[in-house]
Tab-separated table of C-alpha atoms and ligand atoms in Angstrom:
chain	number	residue	atom	x	y	z
W	1	UNK	CA	134.905	84.232	139.405
W	2	UNK	CA	136.041	80.796	139.928
W	3	UNK	CA	135.567	78.027	137.558
W	4	UNK	CA	135.094	74.506	138.173
W	5	UNK	CA	135.056	71.775	135.509
W	6	UNK	CA	135.951	68.314	135.658
W	7	UNK	CA	133.628	64.819	134.952
W	8	UNK	CA	130.296	63.600	136.344
W	9	UNK	CA	130.303	62.763	139.634
W	10	UNK	CA	133.686	64.412	140.752
W	11	UNK	CA	132.043	66.629	143.288
W	12	UNK	CA	131.755	69.756	141.295
W	13	UNK	CA	128.262	70.504	142.375
W	14	UNK	CA	129.059	70.448	146.421
W	15	UNK	CA	132.130	72.009	146.215
W	16	UNK	CA	130.598	74.937	143.899
W	17	UNK	CA	127.525	75.230	146.229
W	18	UNK	CA	129.441	75.210	149.242
W	19	UNK	CA	131.844	78.080	147.915
W	20	UNK	CA	129.283	80.414	146.882
W	21	UNK	CA	127.558	80.095	149.691
W	22	UNK	CA	130.819	80.939	152.008
W	23	UNK	CA	131.614	83.416	149.573
W	24	UNK	CA	128.083	85.043	148.856
W	25	UNK	CA	128.203	84.508	145.194
W	26	UNK	CA	126.010	83.471	142.862
W	27	UNK	CA	126.104	79.522	141.734
W	28	UNK	CA	125.799	78.260	138.094
W	29	UNK	CA	125.522	74.745	137.311
W	30	UNK	CA	125.724	74.764	133.582
W	31	UNK	CA	125.052	71.112	133.693
W	32	UNK	CA	121.465	72.362	134.519
W	33	UNK	CA	120.921	74.164	131.293
W	34	UNK	CA	122.354	71.452	128.966
W	35	UNK	CA	119.743	69.120	130.640
W	36	UNK	CA	116.830	71.537	130.425
W	37	UNK	CA	117.475	71.985	126.950
W	38	UNK	CA	117.987	67.914	126.434
W	39	UNK	CA	114.395	67.792	128.096
W	40	UNK	CA	112.530	70.005	125.747
W	41	UNK	CA	114.459	68.271	122.472
W	42	UNK	CA	113.447	64.714	124.091
W	43	UNK	CA	109.965	66.160	124.778
W	44	UNK	CA	109.986	67.371	121.208
W	45	UNK	CA	111.110	64.420	119.822
W	46	UNK	CA	113.822	66.131	118.375
W	47	UNK	CA	116.977	64.530	120.223
W	48	UNK	CA	118.005	63.662	116.170
W	49	UNK	CA	116.972	66.112	114.196
W	50	UNK	CA	119.194	68.304	112.380
W	51	UNK	CA	120.491	71.314	113.636
W	52	UNK	CA	118.648	73.902	111.870
W	53	UNK	CA	115.395	72.133	113.056
W	54	UNK	CA	116.691	72.318	116.733
W	55	UNK	CA	117.379	75.767	116.254
W	56	UNK	CA	113.866	77.255	115.422
W	57	UNK	CA	112.426	74.939	117.859
W	58	UNK	CA	115.242	76.203	120.973
W	59	UNK	CA	113.840	79.734	119.880
W	60	UNK	CA	110.219	79.085	119.857
W	61	UNK	CA	110.642	77.609	123.677
W	62	UNK	CA	110.790	79.866	126.804
W	63	UNK	CA	113.511	79.163	128.820
W	64	UNK	CA	114.037	80.418	132.234
W	65	UNK	CA	117.293	80.139	133.937
W	66	UNK	CA	117.564	81.231	137.493
W	67	UNK	CA	119.494	81.522	140.464
W	68	UNK	CA	120.853	78.099	142.326
W	69	UNK	CA	118.773	76.923	145.394
W	70	UNK	CA	120.837	75.791	147.877
W	71	UNK	CA	121.936	72.243	147.805
W	72	UNK	CA	119.915	71.771	144.509
W	73	UNK	CA	121.242	73.776	141.343
W	74	UNK	CA	119.779	76.161	139.478
W	75	UNK	CA	116.143	76.607	139.278
W	76	UNK	CA	115.038	76.114	135.659
W	77	UNK	CA	111.972	76.756	133.721
W	78	UNK	CA	110.493	76.008	130.350
W	79	UNK	CA	107.605	77.431	129.174
W	80	UNK	CA	106.475	78.275	132.490
W	81	UNK	CA	106.984	74.857	133.991
W	82	UNK	CA	109.488	74.409	136.638
W	83	UNK	CA	111.696	71.335	135.511
W	84	UNK	CA	114.203	71.415	138.379
W	85	UNK	CA	113.275	68.161	139.723
W	86	UNK	CA	112.663	66.358	136.433
W	87	UNK	CA	115.756	67.378	134.660
W	88	UNK	CA	117.590	65.154	137.178
W	89	UNK	CA	116.346	61.910	136.121
W	90	UNK	CA	119.705	59.533	134.436
W	91	UNK	CA	117.968	59.436	130.765
W	92	UNK	CA	117.851	63.640	130.807
W	93	UNK	CA	122.217	63.425	131.629
W	94	UNK	CA	122.588	61.130	128.943
W	95	UNK	CA	120.273	63.160	126.446
W	96	UNK	CA	122.572	66.141	127.748
W	97	UNK	CA	125.720	64.225	127.178
W	98	UNK	CA	124.209	63.762	123.643
W	99	UNK	CA	122.981	67.135	122.572
W	100	UNK	CA	126.324	68.852	124.375
W	101	UNK	CA	128.126	68.100	121.297
W	102	UNK	CA	125.818	69.910	119.194
W	103	UNK	CA	127.415	73.748	117.936
W	104	UNK	CA	123.429	75.200	117.857
W	105	UNK	CA	123.389	74.030	121.700
W	106	UNK	CA	126.581	75.312	122.915
W	107	UNK	CA	126.224	78.819	120.749
W	108	UNK	CA	122.640	78.902	122.580
W	109	UNK	CA	123.696	78.452	126.267
W	110	UNK	CA	126.897	80.328	125.483
W	111	UNK	CA	125.539	83.805	126.496
W	112	UNK	CA	122.447	82.836	128.916
W	113	UNK	CA	125.448	81.289	131.235
W	114	UNK	CA	127.535	84.386	130.511
W	115	UNK	CA	124.707	86.343	131.916
W	116	UNK	CA	125.156	84.662	135.535
W	117	UNK	CA	128.178	86.761	135.748
W	118	UNK	CA	127.191	90.016	137.794
W	119	UNK	CA	128.780	91.105	141.450
W	120	UNK	CA	130.063	90.284	143.774
W	121	UNK	CA	131.035	87.553	142.354
W	122	UNK	CA	130.328	84.001	140.141
W	123	UNK	CA	131.334	80.559	140.799
W	124	UNK	CA	130.206	78.342	137.831
W	125	UNK	CA	130.170	74.618	137.420
W	126	UNK	CA	130.162	72.527	134.652
W	127	UNK	CA	132.736	71.151	131.606
W	128	UNK	CA	134.010	74.393	129.951
W	129	UNK	CA	133.555	76.818	132.237
W	130	UNK	CA	137.124	77.726	132.242
W	131	UNK	CA	138.394	76.926	128.758
W	132	UNK	CA	135.338	78.646	126.656
W	133	UNK	CA	132.613	80.568	128.939
W	134	UNK	CA	134.733	82.221	131.320
W	135	UNK	CA	138.291	82.465	129.986
W	136	UNK	CA	139.379	85.185	131.951
W	137	UNK	CA	138.430	83.704	135.558
W	138	UNK	CA	141.369	84.123	137.843
W	139	UNK	CA	140.527	80.829	139.829
W	140	UNK	CA	140.015	77.588	137.775
W	141	UNK	CA	139.841	74.282	139.274
W	142	UNK	CA	140.030	70.894	137.712
W	143	UNK	CA	138.330	68.597	139.915
W	144	UNK	CA	138.379	64.531	139.060
W	145	UNK	CA	137.993	61.344	140.758
W	146	UNK	CA	138.578	57.717	139.526
W	147	UNK	CA	135.421	56.327	137.649
W	148	UNK	CA	134.336	53.352	140.180
W	149	UNK	CA	134.069	56.341	143.090
W	150	UNK	CA	131.839	58.325	140.659
W	151	UNK	CA	129.878	55.490	140.010
W	152	UNK	CA	129.672	54.951	144.043
W	153	UNK	CA	128.752	58.072	145.052
W	154	UNK	CA	126.105	58.368	141.950
W	155	UNK	CA	124.701	54.952	143.531
W	156	UNK	CA	124.585	56.596	147.104
W	157	UNK	CA	122.585	59.394	145.572
W	158	UNK	CA	120.127	57.783	143.881
W	159	UNK	CA	120.184	55.306	146.851
W	160	UNK	CA	119.165	58.237	149.160
W	161	UNK	CA	116.442	59.076	146.695
W	162	UNK	CA	114.945	55.001	146.253
W	163	UNK	CA	116.327	54.478	143.369
W	164	UNK	CA	118.160	51.713	142.987
W	165	UNK	CA	120.531	51.139	140.167
W	166	UNK	CA	123.434	48.565	139.223
W	167	UNK	CA	126.836	50.038	140.061
W	168	UNK	CA	127.915	48.174	136.383
W	169	UNK	CA	125.532	50.138	134.554
W	170	UNK	CA	126.228	53.074	136.753
W	171	UNK	CA	129.858	52.879	135.592
W	172	UNK	CA	129.326	52.116	131.858
W	173	UNK	CA	126.890	55.350	131.544
W	174	UNK	CA	129.764	57.339	133.512
W	175	UNK	CA	132.429	56.230	131.144
W	176	UNK	CA	130.468	56.762	128.023
W	177	UNK	CA	129.374	60.085	128.962
W	178	UNK	CA	133.060	60.810	129.888
W	179	UNK	CA	134.444	59.633	126.675
W	180	UNK	CA	131.727	61.536	124.652
W	181	UNK	CA	132.448	65.016	126.919
W	182	UNK	CA	136.145	64.562	126.038
W	183	UNK	CA	136.397	63.393	122.124
W	184	UNK	CA	134.031	65.512	121.313
W	185	UNK	CA	135.608	68.849	118.992
W	186	UNK	CA	133.542	71.865	120.520
W	187	UNK	CA	134.550	72.111	124.095
W	188	UNK	CA	135.629	69.137	125.029
W	189	UNK	CA	136.164	68.318	128.811
W	190	UNK	CA	139.714	69.003	129.545
W	191	UNK	CA	142.042	70.915	132.264
W	192	UNK	CA	141.986	74.355	131.210
W	193	UNK	CA	145.569	76.115	131.285
W	194	UNK	CA	146.586	77.446	134.525
W	195	UNK	CA	143.947	75.247	136.173
W	196	UNK	CA	144.191	73.640	139.713
W	197	UNK	CA	143.702	70.222	139.648
W	198	UNK	CA	142.101	68.631	143.020
W	199	UNK	CA	141.550	64.738	143.106
W	200	UNK	CA	139.044	63.753	145.161
W	201	UNK	CA	139.080	60.127	144.864
W	202	UNK	CA	140.528	59.599	148.573
W	203	UNK	CA	138.835	62.870	149.823
W	204	UNK	CA	135.764	63.003	152.003
W	205	UNK	CA	133.365	65.794	151.258
W	206	UNK	CA	134.384	68.141	154.012
W	207	UNK	CA	137.815	67.338	153.147
W	208	UNK	CA	137.481	67.925	149.163
W	209	UNK	CA	135.818	71.624	150.190
W	210	UNK	CA	138.628	72.540	152.409
W	211	UNK	CA	141.003	71.726	149.758
W	212	UNK	CA	138.710	73.890	147.576
W	213	UNK	CA	138.645	77.023	149.803
W	214	UNK	CA	142.426	76.719	150.520
W	215	UNK	CA	143.107	77.501	146.528
W	216	UNK	CA	140.509	80.704	147.386
W	217	UNK	CA	142.324	81.873	150.099
W	218	UNK	CA	145.569	81.470	148.233
W	219	UNK	CA	144.104	83.302	145.458
W	220	UNK	CA	142.032	86.055	147.760
W	221	UNK	CA	144.258	86.077	150.591
W	222	UNK	CA	141.494	88.738	151.955
W	223	UNK	CA	138.874	85.765	152.287
W	224	UNK	CA	140.578	83.947	155.025
W	225	UNK	CA	139.568	85.825	157.727
W	226	UNK	CA	135.540	85.667	156.342
Q	301	C5P	O1	127.086	68.217	135.014
Q	301	C5P	P1	125.859	67.184	134.456
Q	301	C5P	O2	126.542	65.965	134.846
Q	301	C5P	O3	124.717	67.641	135.191
Q	301	C5P	O4	126.178	67.788	133.262
Q	301	C5P	C1	125.450	66.757	132.068
Q	301	C5P	C2	125.704	66.819	130.216
Q	301	C5P	O5	126.088	68.156	129.764
Q	301	C5P	C3	127.117	66.689	130.975
Q	301	C5P	O6	127.035	65.350	130.590
Q	301	C5P	C4	127.852	67.214	129.396
Q	301	C5P	O7	127.937	66.164	128.238
Q	301	C5P	C5	126.797	68.367	129.223
Q	301	C5P	N1	127.379	69.475	129.713
Q	301	C5P	C6	128.518	70.078	128.730
Q	301	C5P	N2	129.044	71.605	128.925
Q	301	C5P	C7	128.772	71.817	130.529
Q	301	C5P	C8	128.177	71.284	131.225
Q	301	C5P	C9	127.482	70.019	130.958
Q	301	C5P	O8	128.761	69.691	127.837
Q	301	C5P	N3	129.598	72.980	130.671
């Protein structure tokens, strides 16, 4: 079991996908689950509803959280409709970071995230993987990078999709999401006890993957040969 936590744009998805592929383990992108719940609440017009209404609504919805597809994160369905692409929109990310502070949402997703843990292993990425969801994970990585670098990466990703976002807006949105994730009382984003810190600001994707792989082989030396 490996946990990778850190802010948006630090490279968690790339590292988690790479490690899961190399190890033949499952990959949980917990952000995709928060995004799916956010999209359900956006569609239901319940973003600002009280927690009891949200709880009742979530119980009525049929969520399916499936195994990750290489490079794309987990496949998610709501009432039978595949929303894996829709949840990637910026407004859904912002909505996810708002509803992620609600205890009803975190409770709703806790067991669903833990269900991903099966043999031979799981690489889970998010904000509270090591601190709350899988506190006994033998390897915990805290991945981070400067705000500017993370915004630059997001800008490049969006450009590849043909979306032209302004750097100023991206920096502002990321800073706002960081603040919400770090300051919330429930499961805030923080470096968990005994987490290995990896700063990816000056690293290429390849260098980041290599550094993460070295952390894996330090914990499981037998993997080095594979
Ligand atoms: O990782 P991603 O940016 O897709 O996550 C969307 C939002 O969901 C984050 O900004 C964060 O607020 C929330 N989240 C969370 N805990 C997790 C994963 C995501 O609070 N484990």
